[in-house]
Amino acid sequence: MKTTVRGRSASRSRRRTEDDAPAPHRRSADEMRTPPRRRTRSSSRGRSPSRYKSQSLPSPPKAAAADSTSFSASMSPLQENLNALSMFGPALSVIYRYFVASSNPIPPLLSPLWLTSPPLLFILSTAVHAPFSVTYHRRQALGLDPSRLDNRYRILDQSFIHFCCLAYSYALSGSVAYLLALAPLNLYAVIRLWGGGKRSYGKPVQVKLNVCVQAYLLPILLRGDTENYCRAMLYGFACFALFMANRKLLGWGHTIFHLVATPYSLVLLEAAEKVEGSE
């Protein structure tokens, strides 16, 4: 009898606890339409995406990053040596053409004719620029500079290109006033080159250089020498395209660009001779 009473009391207490327990949550119609969110892998482990960003690899140095995207990057020592060797082409070709093929006399070293005669000034400036370009490319072949772009030898090379732009502006126009008019632009470009960092390479440098080149070519067209102007523009465009496509040409574009600069220089020498003949 006692056992039966105890069993009934236990069942009654069990029913009370079930009745007192909270009813299960019933989802509303809106909640049933909305699919449950999936827990991401990072949230399940308690990691935030920002933690992964903080563990990313460090970025390379600015100089190395610039070299990896530059037009002159990824050239072998052989290619750089050929770049240096091919830079003798323009200077030697104009010297041979004027003094040997045309049998013009060589004036004394300190003669003022080197600065007043358009073809002689053109030859002198072309020859003066060559050693700086050769030195730069030889140093790259030997790996002597940590950066291919931001180094003093490349800046010297480009500075003397602007020196040639000034000399050519007189050689192709015969006008000192025109030379003085272009002097501020070339001087500004050289000052920016020596500012270092991104000022010494990249598109702004190329834009300033191309403007200076077009400026010294303009007198050829204005004097009515249309044939030489068109030939110079054709060779000049080829040089620029080869320079820009150097990476696609596996590093050989720069050497070919220097080779094309030889007939380009011969065309400009012919135009300078016409300037002297018209004076």
Coordinates of C-alpha atoms in Angstrom, one line a residue:
M1 CA 0.0 0.0 0.0
K2 CA 2.8 2.3 0.9
T3 CA 4.6 1.5 -2.4
T4 CA 1.5 2.5 -4.4
V5 CA 1.2 5.9 -2.7
R6 CA 4.8 6.7 -3.3
G7 CA 4.5 5.8 -7.0
R8 CA 1.5 8.1 -7.4
S9 CA 3.2 11.0 -5.6
A10 CA 6.3 10.6 -7.8
S11 CA 4.2 10.7 -11.0
R12 CA 2.4 13.8 -9.8
S13 CA 5.6 15.7 -9.0
R14 CA 6.9 14.7 -12.5
R15 CA 3.8 16.2 -14.1
R16 CA 4.2 19.4 -12.1
T17 CA 7.8 19.9 -13.4
E18 CA 6.7 19.3 -17.0
D19 CA 3.8 21.8 -16.6
D20 CA 6.1 24.4 -15.0
A21 CA 8.7 24.2 -17.8
P22 CA 8.6 27.0 -20.4
A23 CA 6.9 26.2 -23.7
P24 CA 9.1 25.8 -26.7
H25 CA 9.5 28.9 -28.8
R26 CA 7.3 28.9 -31.9
R27 CA 8.8 30.7 -34.9
S28 CA 6.6 33.4 -36.5
A29 CA 5.7 33.4 -40.2
D30 CA 8.4 36.1 -41.0
E31 CA 11.1 34.1 -39.2
M32 CA 10.1 30.9 -41.1
R33 CA 10.6 32.8 -44.4
T34 CA 14.0 34.0 -43.4
P35 CA 16.7 31.3 -43.8
P36 CA 19.0 30.9 -40.8
R37 CA 22.4 32.4 -41.0
R38 CA 25.3 30.2 -41.6
R39 CA 28.2 30.5 -39.3
T40 CA 31.4 31.3 -41.1
R41 CA 34.6 29.4 -40.5
S42 CA 36.3 32.4 -38.9
S43 CA 33.3 33.2 -36.6
S44 CA 33.0 29.6 -35.5
R45 CA 36.6 29.7 -34.3
G46 CA 36.2 33.2 -32.8
R47 CA 38.6 34.8 -35.2
S48 CA 37.9 38.1 -37.0
P49 CA 39.1 38.8 -40.6
S50 CA 41.2 41.7 -39.3
R51 CA 43.4 39.2 -37.5
Y52 CA 44.4 37.7 -40.8
K53 CA 45.1 41.1 -42.3
S54 CA 47.6 41.8 -39.5
Q55 CA 49.4 38.6 -40.3
S56 CA 49.9 39.4 -44.1
L57 CA 53.4 39.4 -45.5
P58 CA 55.3 42.7 -45.5
S59 CA 55.2 44.6 -48.8
P60 CA 58.5 44.8 -50.7
P61 CA 60.6 48.0 -50.6
K62 CA 59.5 50.8 -52.9
A63 CA 62.6 50.7 -55.1
A64 CA 62.2 46.9 -55.6
A65 CA 58.5 47.3 -56.4
A66 CA 59.2 50.0 -58.9
D67 CA 61.9 47.9 -60.6
S68 CA 59.5 44.9 -60.9
T69 CA 57.0 47.1 -62.9
S70 CA 59.4 49.2 -64.9
F71 CA 60.1 49.0 -68.6
S72 CA 63.8 48.4 -68.0
A73 CA 63.4 45.7 -65.5
S74 CA 64.3 42.0 -66.0
M75 CA 67.2 42.5 -68.4
S76 CA 70.1 40.1 -68.3
P77 CA 73.7 41.1 -68.1
L78 CA 74.1 40.2 -71.8
Q79 CA 71.2 42.5 -72.8
E80 CA 72.6 45.3 -70.7
N81 CA 76.0 45.0 -72.3
L82 CA 74.4 45.1 -75.7
N83 CA 72.5 48.2 -74.6
A84 CA 75.8 49.8 -73.7
L85 CA 77.5 48.7 -77.0
S86 CA 74.6 49.9 -79.2
M87 CA 74.7 53.4 -77.7
F88 CA 77.9 54.0 -79.7
G89 CA 75.9 53.7 -82.9
P90 CA 74.4 57.2 -83.1
A91 CA 77.6 59.0 -82.2
L92 CA 79.9 57.0 -84.5
S93 CA 77.4 57.1 -87.4
V94 CA 77.1 60.9 -87.4
I95 CA 80.9 61.3 -87.1
Y96 CA 81.5 59.0 -90.0
R97 CA 78.7 60.5 -92.1
Y98 CA 79.9 64.1 -91.6
F99 CA 83.7 63.8 -91.5
V100 CA 84.5 60.7 -93.6
A101 CA 81.7 60.2 -96.1
S102 CA 81.2 64.0 -96.7
S103 CA 84.9 64.8 -96.3
N104 CA 84.2 67.8 -94.1
P105 CA 87.3 69.2 -92.2
I106 CA 87.6 68.5 -88.5
P107 CA 87.9 71.9 -86.7
P108 CA 90.3 72.3 -83.8
L109 CA 89.0 71.0 -80.4
L110 CA 88.6 74.5 -78.9
S111 CA 87.2 76.1 -82.1
P112 CA 83.9 78.1 -81.6
L113 CA 82.6 76.3 -84.6
W114 CA 81.6 73.4 -82.3
L115 CA 79.1 75.6 -80.7
T116 CA 78.0 77.8 -83.6
S117 CA 77.8 75.4 -86.5
P118 CA 74.4 73.4 -86.4
P119 CA 75.8 70.1 -87.7
L120 CA 79.0 70.3 -85.5
L121 CA 76.9 71.1 -82.4
F122 CA 74.6 68.2 -83.2
I123 CA 77.6 65.8 -83.5
L124 CA 79.3 67.2 -80.3
S125 CA 76.2 66.8 -78.1
T126 CA 75.4 63.3 -79.4
A127 CA 79.0 62.2 -78.7
V128 CA 79.0 63.8 -75.2
H129 CA 75.9 62.0 -74.2
A130 CA 77.1 58.5 -75.3
P131 CA 79.6 57.8 -72.4
F132 CA 76.9 58.5 -69.7
S133 CA 74.5 56.1 -71.3
V134 CA 77.2 53.4 -71.7
T135 CA 78.3 53.8 -68.1
Y136 CA 74.8 53.4 -66.8
H137 CA 74.1 50.2 -68.8
R138 CA 77.5 48.7 -68.0
R139 CA 76.8 49.2 -64.3
Q140 CA 73.5 47.5 -64.6
A141 CA 75.2 44.6 -66.4
L142 CA 77.6 44.2 -63.4
G143 CA 74.8 44.7 -60.9
L144 CA 76.5 47.6 -59.1
D145 CA 73.4 49.6 -58.3
P146 CA 70.6 48.4 -55.9
S147 CA 68.0 50.0 -58.1
R148 CA 67.8 50.0 -61.8
L149 CA 65.8 53.2 -61.9
D150 CA 66.6 55.4 -58.9
N151 CA 70.3 55.8 -59.2
R152 CA 72.6 58.7 -60.1
Y153 CA 74.0 57.1 -63.3
R154 CA 70.6 56.7 -64.8
I155 CA 69.8 60.3 -63.8
L156 CA 73.0 61.5 -65.4
D157 CA 72.0 59.6 -68.6
Q158 CA 68.6 61.3 -68.7
S159 CA 70.1 64.7 -67.7
F160 CA 72.3 64.6 -70.8
I161 CA 69.4 63.6 -72.9
H162 CA 67.9 66.9 -72.0
F163 CA 71.2 68.6 -72.7
C164 CA 71.0 67.1 -76.2
C165 CA 67.4 68.4 -76.5
L166 CA 68.7 71.9 -75.9
A167 CA 71.6 71.5 -78.3
Y168 CA 69.3 70.0 -81.0
S169 CA 66.9 72.8 -80.7
Y170 CA 69.6 75.2 -81.9
A171 CA 71.1 72.7 -84.4
L172 CA 67.7 72.2 -86.1
S173 CA 66.5 75.8 -86.0
G174 CA 69.6 77.9 -86.1
S175 CA 68.0 80.2 -83.5
V176 CA 69.5 81.1 -80.2
A177 CA 66.2 82.6 -79.2
Y178 CA 64.5 79.2 -79.7
L179 CA 67.1 77.5 -77.6
L180 CA 66.6 80.0 -74.8
A181 CA 62.8 79.5 -75.0
L182 CA 63.2 75.8 -74.4
A183 CA 65.8 76.1 -71.7
P184 CA 63.4 76.5 -68.8
L185 CA 61.4 73.3 -69.7
N186 CA 64.6 71.2 -70.0
L187 CA 66.1 72.7 -66.8
Y188 CA 62.9 72.0 -64.9
A189 CA 62.9 68.4 -66.1
V190 CA 66.6 67.9 -65.0
I191 CA 65.9 69.4 -61.5
R192 CA 62.9 67.1 -61.1
L193 CA 65.2 64.1 -62.0
W194 CA 67.6 64.9 -59.3
G195 CA 64.8 65.1 -56.7
G196 CA 65.1 61.3 -56.3
G197 CA 62.5 58.7 -55.8
K198 CA 59.6 58.6 -58.1
R199 CA 60.7 62.0 -59.6
S200 CA 63.5 60.2 -61.5
Y201 CA 61.4 57.6 -63.3
G202 CA 57.8 56.8 -64.4
K203 CA 55.3 58.4 -66.8
P204 CA 55.8 62.1 -65.7
V205 CA 59.5 61.8 -66.7
Q206 CA 58.6 60.3 -70.1
V207 CA 56.0 62.9 -70.7
K208 CA 58.4 65.8 -70.1
L209 CA 61.0 64.1 -72.3
N210 CA 58.6 63.6 -75.2
V211 CA 57.5 67.2 -75.0
C212 CA 61.1 68.3 -75.2
V213 CA 61.8 66.0 -78.2
Q214 CA 58.7 67.2 -80.1
A215 CA 59.8 70.8 -79.4
Y216 CA 63.3 70.4 -81.0
L217 CA 61.7 68.6 -84.0
L218 CA 59.2 71.3 -84.7
P219 CA 61.6 73.7 -86.5
I220 CA 62.2 71.0 -89.1
L221 CA 58.6 71.2 -90.1
L222 CA 58.4 75.0 -89.8
R223 CA 61.3 75.4 -92.2
G224 CA 59.5 73.3 -94.8
D225 CA 61.7 70.2 -94.5
T226 CA 58.7 67.9 -94.5
E227 CA 60.6 64.8 -95.7
N228 CA 63.1 64.8 -92.9
Y229 CA 60.4 65.7 -90.4
C230 CA 58.3 62.7 -91.4
R231 CA 61.3 60.4 -91.3
A232 CA 62.3 61.7 -87.9
M233 CA 58.8 61.2 -86.5
L234 CA 58.7 57.6 -87.9
Y235 CA 62.0 56.6 -86.4
G236 CA 61.1 58.5 -83.1
F237 CA 57.8 56.7 -82.8
A238 CA 59.6 53.3 -83.4
C239 CA 62.1 54.1 -80.7
F240 CA 59.3 55.0 -78.2
A241 CA 57.3 51.9 -79.1
L242 CA 60.3 49.6 -78.6
F243 CA 61.1 51.2 -75.3
M244 CA 57.5 50.8 -74.0
A245 CA 57.3 47.2 -75.3
N246 CA 60.7 46.1 -73.7
R247 CA 59.0 43.7 -71.3
K248 CA 56.9 42.1 -74.0
L249 CA 60.0 41.7 -76.1
L250 CA 61.7 39.9 -73.2
G251 CA 64.2 42.7 -72.6
W252 CA 65.4 43.0 -76.2
G253 CA 63.3 46.1 -77.0
H254 CA 65.9 48.5 -75.4
T255 CA 68.8 47.2 -77.6
I256 CA 66.6 47.5 -80.7
F257 CA 65.6 51.0 -79.7
H258 CA 69.2 52.0 -79.5
L259 CA 69.8 50.5 -83.0
V260 CA 66.9 52.5 -84.4
A261 CA 68.3 55.6 -82.9
T262 CA 71.2 55.4 -85.4
P263 CA 69.2 56.2 -88.5
Y264 CA 67.2 58.7 -86.5
S265 CA 70.4 60.6 -85.7
L266 CA 71.4 60.5 -89.3
V267 CA 68.1 62.1 -90.4
L268 CA 68.6 64.9 -87.8
L269 CA 72.2 65.5 -89.0
E270 CA 70.9 65.9 -92.5
A271 CA 68.3 68.4 -91.3
A272 CA 71.0 70.3 -89.4
E273 CA 73.2 70.5 -92.5
K274 CA 70.2 72.1 -94.3
V275 CA 70.0 74.7 -91.6
E276 CA 73.7 75.6 -92.0
G277 CA 73.2 75.7 -95.8
S278 CA 70.4 78.2 -95.5
E279 CA 72.3 80.6 -93.3

